[in-house]
C-alpha cells in the first residue's frame, strides 16, 4: 500500500489542479467576454434554435485576436473577437460563422467540452502515475514512453471529437435550412488564409484535423442524406 501512496497523491494533486483550472477558465471567460448582438447572425442562430426546439442560442464574444471558436465546460459558446472581425469586414459570411457556432454546439451537446477538461486532469494524473511506474521498469526513459503514449491518446480522442462535432453541425445546419456548404467554404477560406500568411494558421484550424479530410467526411454525410430518386 505504501508503494502506491505517491501515485494516489499525484492523482489527488491533479484533481485539485483540475478544479482550480476550471474555475480560472470560467473567470477568465467571464471577465473578457460580452454577449454577441448581431441581427443577421441572430436570424441564423434563431433558425438553429428552432431546429433544436430551444428558445434561443446565446453566443459570446471572447476578447482575443486569434481566430477561434470554443465551447466552455459550462456549455457556453464563444467566438473570438478576431473571428468576429473577419465576419464584420466580410471575409467570413454570417452562414460560415454560424457553422462555427454549430460545430461548438456539437462539442457541448456531445459532452466533449466537459470530457475534455476531465480528460486533461485525468490525463495529467495518469501521466504522472505512469511515469512513476515506468521509471521503475525502464529507468531513464519511463517519462519519455509515458509522454509519447499520452500524446497519442490525446490526439486520437480530440480527432474523433472534431469529426463528431462536424457531423453534428452538418445535421443541425441542414435541419435549419442553412446547409453544409458554408461549413465547407469556411474550411477552404481558413486554409487559404494559412497559405497566404506563410504558415500562420488560424488557431481554429490548428486544433482540428486536416481540411481535406474534414470536407471529405462532410461530403460522405451529404451523399448519405441526399434522397435517391
Ligand atoms: Zn472543434
Short mmCIF file of C-alpha atoms and ligand atoms in Angstrom, two decimals:
data_model
loop_
_atom_site.label_atom_id
_atom_site.label_comp_id
_atom_site.label_asym_id
_atom_site.label_seq_id
_atom_site.Cartn_x
_atom_site.Cartn_y
_atom_site.Cartn_z
CA UNK A 1 0.00 0.00 0.00
CA UNK A 2 2.78 2.36 0.93
CA UNK A 3 4.20 1.77 -2.55
CA UNK A 4 1.09 3.33 -4.13
CA UNK A 5 0.86 6.35 -1.86
CA UNK A 6 2.87 8.62 -4.20
CA UNK A 7 0.60 7.64 -7.10
CA UNK A 8 -2.52 8.41 -5.07
CA UNK A 9 -1.05 11.74 -4.07
CA UNK A 10 -0.33 12.52 -7.72
CA UNK A 11 -3.94 11.78 -8.64
CA UNK A 12 -5.27 13.95 -5.77
CA UNK A 13 -2.98 16.76 -6.83
CA UNK A 14 -4.18 16.51 -10.45
CA UNK A 15 -7.82 16.61 -9.30
CA UNK A 16 -7.18 19.74 -7.25
CA UNK A 17 -5.42 21.35 -10.22
CA UNK A 18 -8.37 20.46 -12.47
CA UNK A 19 -10.85 22.18 -10.14
CA UNK A 20 -8.63 25.21 -9.97
CA UNK A 21 -8.12 25.46 -13.73
CA UNK A 22 -11.83 25.02 -14.49
CA UNK A 23 -12.58 27.84 -12.06
CA UNK A 24 -9.85 30.02 -13.55
CA UNK A 25 -11.06 29.37 -17.13
CA UNK A 26 -14.62 30.36 -16.22
CA UNK A 27 -13.39 33.55 -14.54
CA UNK A 28 -11.17 34.49 -17.47
CA UNK A 29 -14.08 33.97 -19.89
CA UNK A 30 -16.46 35.97 -17.67
CA UNK A 31 -14.16 38.94 -17.41
CA UNK A 32 -13.25 39.09 -21.09
CA UNK A 33 -16.50 38.38 -22.90
CA UNK A 34 -19.76 40.02 -23.88
CA UNK A 35 -22.87 38.60 -25.48
CA UNK A 36 -22.87 38.76 -29.25
CA UNK A 37 -25.57 41.02 -30.69
CA UNK A 38 -25.82 40.99 -34.47
CA UNK A 39 -29.15 40.95 -36.30
CA UNK A 40 -28.00 38.84 -39.29
CA UNK A 41 -26.34 36.22 -37.13
CA UNK A 42 -29.25 36.22 -34.73
CA UNK A 43 -31.61 35.27 -37.56
CA UNK A 44 -29.42 32.25 -38.32
CA UNK A 45 -28.93 31.17 -34.70
CA UNK A 46 -32.71 31.52 -34.22
CA UNK A 47 -33.24 29.09 -37.08
CA UNK A 48 -30.84 26.63 -35.45
CA UNK A 49 -32.58 27.15 -32.10
CA UNK A 50 -35.94 26.39 -33.71
CA UNK A 51 -34.50 23.20 -35.24
CA UNK A 52 -33.47 22.14 -31.72
CA UNK A 53 -36.68 23.34 -30.00
CA UNK A 54 -34.70 25.88 -28.00
CA UNK A 55 -35.81 29.43 -27.21
CA UNK A 56 -32.53 30.86 -28.41
CA UNK A 57 -28.83 30.18 -28.70
CA UNK A 58 -26.59 32.51 -26.76
CA UNK A 59 -23.20 33.27 -28.26
CA UNK A 60 -20.48 35.30 -26.57
CA UNK A 61 -17.55 37.25 -27.94
CA UNK A 62 -14.24 36.43 -26.28
CA UNK A 63 -11.93 39.43 -26.48
CA UNK A 64 -8.83 37.86 -28.01
CA UNK A 65 -7.37 38.12 -31.52
CA UNK A 66 -6.63 34.54 -32.65
CA UNK A 67 -9.36 33.21 -34.97
CA UNK A 68 -11.10 30.63 -32.84
CA UNK A 69 -14.39 29.30 -31.54
CA UNK A 70 -14.73 27.48 -28.27
CA UNK A 71 -17.17 25.65 -26.08
CA UNK A 72 -16.66 26.20 -22.35
CA UNK A 73 -17.11 23.28 -19.93
CA UNK A 74 -20.24 25.04 -18.59
CA UNK A 75 -21.80 24.83 -22.09
CA UNK A 76 -21.37 28.44 -23.20
CA UNK A 77 -20.33 29.11 -26.81
CA UNK A 78 -17.64 31.68 -27.61
CA UNK A 79 -16.41 33.25 -30.83
CA UNK A 80 -13.19 35.23 -30.55
CA UNK A 81 -13.07 38.93 -31.40
CA UNK A 82 -10.59 38.02 -34.16
CA UNK A 83 -13.10 35.68 -35.80
CA UNK A 84 -15.94 38.19 -35.43
CA UNK A 85 -13.79 40.86 -37.06
CA UNK A 86 -13.38 38.62 -40.12
CA UNK A 87 -17.16 38.45 -40.31
CA UNK A 88 -17.58 42.20 -39.88
CA UNK A 89 -15.14 43.01 -42.67
CA UNK A 90 -16.79 40.50 -44.99
CA UNK A 91 -14.05 37.85 -45.14
CA UNK A 92 -16.36 35.34 -43.47
CA UNK A 93 -20.13 35.21 -44.12
CA UNK A 94 -22.85 35.04 -41.47
CA UNK A 95 -23.64 31.48 -42.63
CA UNK A 96 -19.98 30.49 -42.27
CA UNK A 97 -19.75 31.94 -38.78
CA UNK A 98 -22.97 30.15 -37.85
CA UNK A 99 -21.32 26.89 -38.95
CA UNK A 100 -18.62 27.52 -36.32
CA UNK A 101 -21.33 28.12 -33.71
CA UNK A 102 -23.00 24.85 -34.80
CA UNK A 103 -19.66 22.99 -34.51
CA UNK A 104 -19.06 24.32 -30.99
CA UNK A 105 -22.64 23.43 -30.05
CA UNK A 106 -21.79 19.91 -31.18
CA UNK A 107 -18.91 19.79 -28.70
CA UNK A 108 -21.32 20.87 -25.94
CA UNK A 109 -24.19 18.57 -26.94
CA UNK A 110 -21.92 15.55 -27.29
CA UNK A 111 -20.29 16.24 -23.91
CA UNK A 112 -16.82 16.91 -25.35
CA UNK A 113 -16.26 20.23 -23.63
CA UNK A 114 -16.80 18.69 -20.22
CA UNK A 115 -14.99 15.47 -21.03
CA UNK A 116 -12.02 17.39 -22.35
CA UNK A 117 -11.44 19.15 -19.05
CA UNK A 118 -11.82 15.84 -17.27
CA UNK A 119 -9.55 14.25 -19.83
CA UNK A 120 -6.98 16.91 -19.24
CA UNK A 121 -6.88 16.42 -15.50
CA UNK A 122 -7.29 12.67 -15.83
CA UNK A 123 -4.53 12.60 -18.39
CA UNK A 124 -2.17 14.50 -16.12
CA UNK A 125 -2.86 12.16 -13.23
CA UNK A 126 -2.45 9.14 -15.48
CA UNK A 127 0.74 10.54 -16.95
CA UNK A 128 2.26 11.15 -13.51
CA UNK A 129 1.26 7.72 -12.27
CA UNK A 130 2.58 6.10 -15.45
CA UNK A 131 5.90 7.93 -15.21
CA UNK A 132 6.32 6.70 -11.64
CA UNK A 133 5.62 3.09 -12.59
CA UNK A 134 7.57 3.10 -15.85
CA UNK A 135 10.60 4.71 -14.27
CA UNK A 136 10.93 1.64 -12.08
CA UNK A 137 10.79 -0.73 -15.04
CA UNK A 138 12.57 1.46 -17.60
CA UNK A 139 14.85 3.76 -15.65
CA UNK A 140 15.66 6.91 -17.58
CA UNK A 141 13.17 6.52 -20.43
CA UNK A 142 9.98 5.89 -18.42
CA UNK A 143 8.90 9.52 -18.66
CA UNK A 144 9.58 9.60 -22.40
CA UNK A 145 7.48 6.50 -23.06
CA UNK A 146 4.65 7.75 -20.81
CA UNK A 147 4.56 11.12 -22.60
CA UNK A 148 4.52 9.53 -26.04
CA UNK A 149 1.64 7.20 -25.11
CA UNK A 150 -0.36 10.04 -23.57
CA UNK A 151 0.07 12.38 -26.55
CA UNK A 152 -1.06 9.66 -28.95
CA UNK A 153 -4.11 9.01 -26.81
CA UNK A 154 -5.00 12.71 -26.57
CA UNK A 155 -4.59 13.28 -30.32
CA UNK A 156 -6.82 10.31 -31.10
CA UNK A 157 -9.50 11.48 -28.68
CA UNK A 158 -9.58 15.03 -29.98
CA UNK A 159 -9.59 13.94 -33.65
CA UNK A 160 -12.70 11.83 -33.24
CA UNK A 161 -14.33 14.64 -31.24
CA UNK A 162 -13.78 17.00 -34.16
CA UNK A 163 -15.37 14.69 -36.71
CA UNK A 164 -18.33 14.15 -34.39
CA UNK A 165 -18.76 17.91 -33.86
CA UNK A 166 -18.56 18.47 -37.64
CA UNK A 167 -21.25 15.84 -38.23
CA UNK A 168 -23.47 17.35 -35.54
CA UNK A 169 -23.04 20.79 -37.12
CA UNK A 170 -23.81 19.42 -40.59
CA UNK A 171 -27.05 17.84 -39.35
CA UNK A 172 -28.07 20.99 -37.47
CA UNK A 173 -27.25 23.31 -40.39
CA UNK A 174 -29.18 21.05 -42.76
CA UNK A 175 -32.22 20.94 -40.49
CA UNK A 176 -32.10 24.73 -40.04
CA UNK A 177 -32.11 25.17 -43.83
CA UNK A 178 -28.62 26.73 -43.87
CA UNK A 179 -26.97 23.68 -45.40
CA UNK A 180 -23.49 22.18 -45.30
CA UNK A 181 -21.97 24.44 -47.99
CA UNK A 182 -20.92 27.26 -45.59
CA UNK A 183 -19.15 24.70 -43.40
CA UNK A 184 -17.06 23.54 -46.34
CA UNK A 185 -16.38 27.00 -47.76
CA UNK A 186 -15.18 28.19 -44.34
CA UNK A 187 -12.68 25.34 -44.10
CA UNK A 188 -11.26 26.32 -47.50
CA UNK A 189 -11.14 30.02 -46.60
CA UNK A 190 -9.28 29.37 -43.39
CA UNK A 191 -6.85 27.13 -45.22
CA UNK A 192 -6.24 29.82 -47.85
CA UNK A 193 -5.54 32.25 -45.08
CA UNK A 194 -2.94 29.85 -43.74
CA UNK A 195 -1.17 29.68 -47.09
CA UNK A 196 -1.21 33.41 -47.84
CA UNK A 197 0.23 34.25 -44.45
CA UNK A 198 3.02 31.71 -44.82
CA UNK A 199 2.02 29.13 -42.29
CA UNK A 200 0.23 31.36 -39.77
CA UNK A 201 -2.74 29.02 -39.42
CA UNK A 202 -5.82 30.23 -37.55
CA UNK A 203 -5.98 28.56 -34.14
CA UNK A 204 -9.32 27.00 -35.04
CA UNK A 205 -7.71 25.05 -37.90
CA UNK A 206 -4.62 24.04 -35.96
CA UNK A 207 -6.58 22.28 -33.26
CA UNK A 208 -8.56 20.36 -35.87
CA UNK A 209 -7.88 17.54 -38.36
CA UNK A 210 -6.80 18.17 -41.96
CA UNK A 211 -9.18 20.32 -44.00
CA UNK A 212 -9.41 17.94 -46.97
CA UNK A 213 -10.31 15.03 -44.70
CA UNK A 214 -12.95 17.07 -42.89
CA UNK A 215 -14.54 18.11 -46.18
CA UNK A 216 -14.48 14.51 -47.42
CA UNK A 217 -16.25 13.40 -44.22
CA UNK A 218 -18.93 16.08 -44.74
CA UNK A 219 -19.44 15.04 -48.34
CA UNK A 220 -19.89 11.43 -47.28
CA UNK A 221 -22.66 12.60 -44.92
CA UNK A 222 -24.28 14.73 -47.63
CA UNK A 223 -24.28 11.78 -50.01
CA UNK A 224 -25.97 9.65 -47.38
CA UNK A 225 -28.58 12.34 -46.67
CA UNK A 226 -29.44 13.07 -50.29
CA UNK A 227 -32.60 11.13 -51.14
CA UNK A 228 -32.14 8.71 -54.03
CA UNK A 229 -34.89 9.25 -56.59
ZN1 LIG B 1 -13.80 21.52 -32.63
#
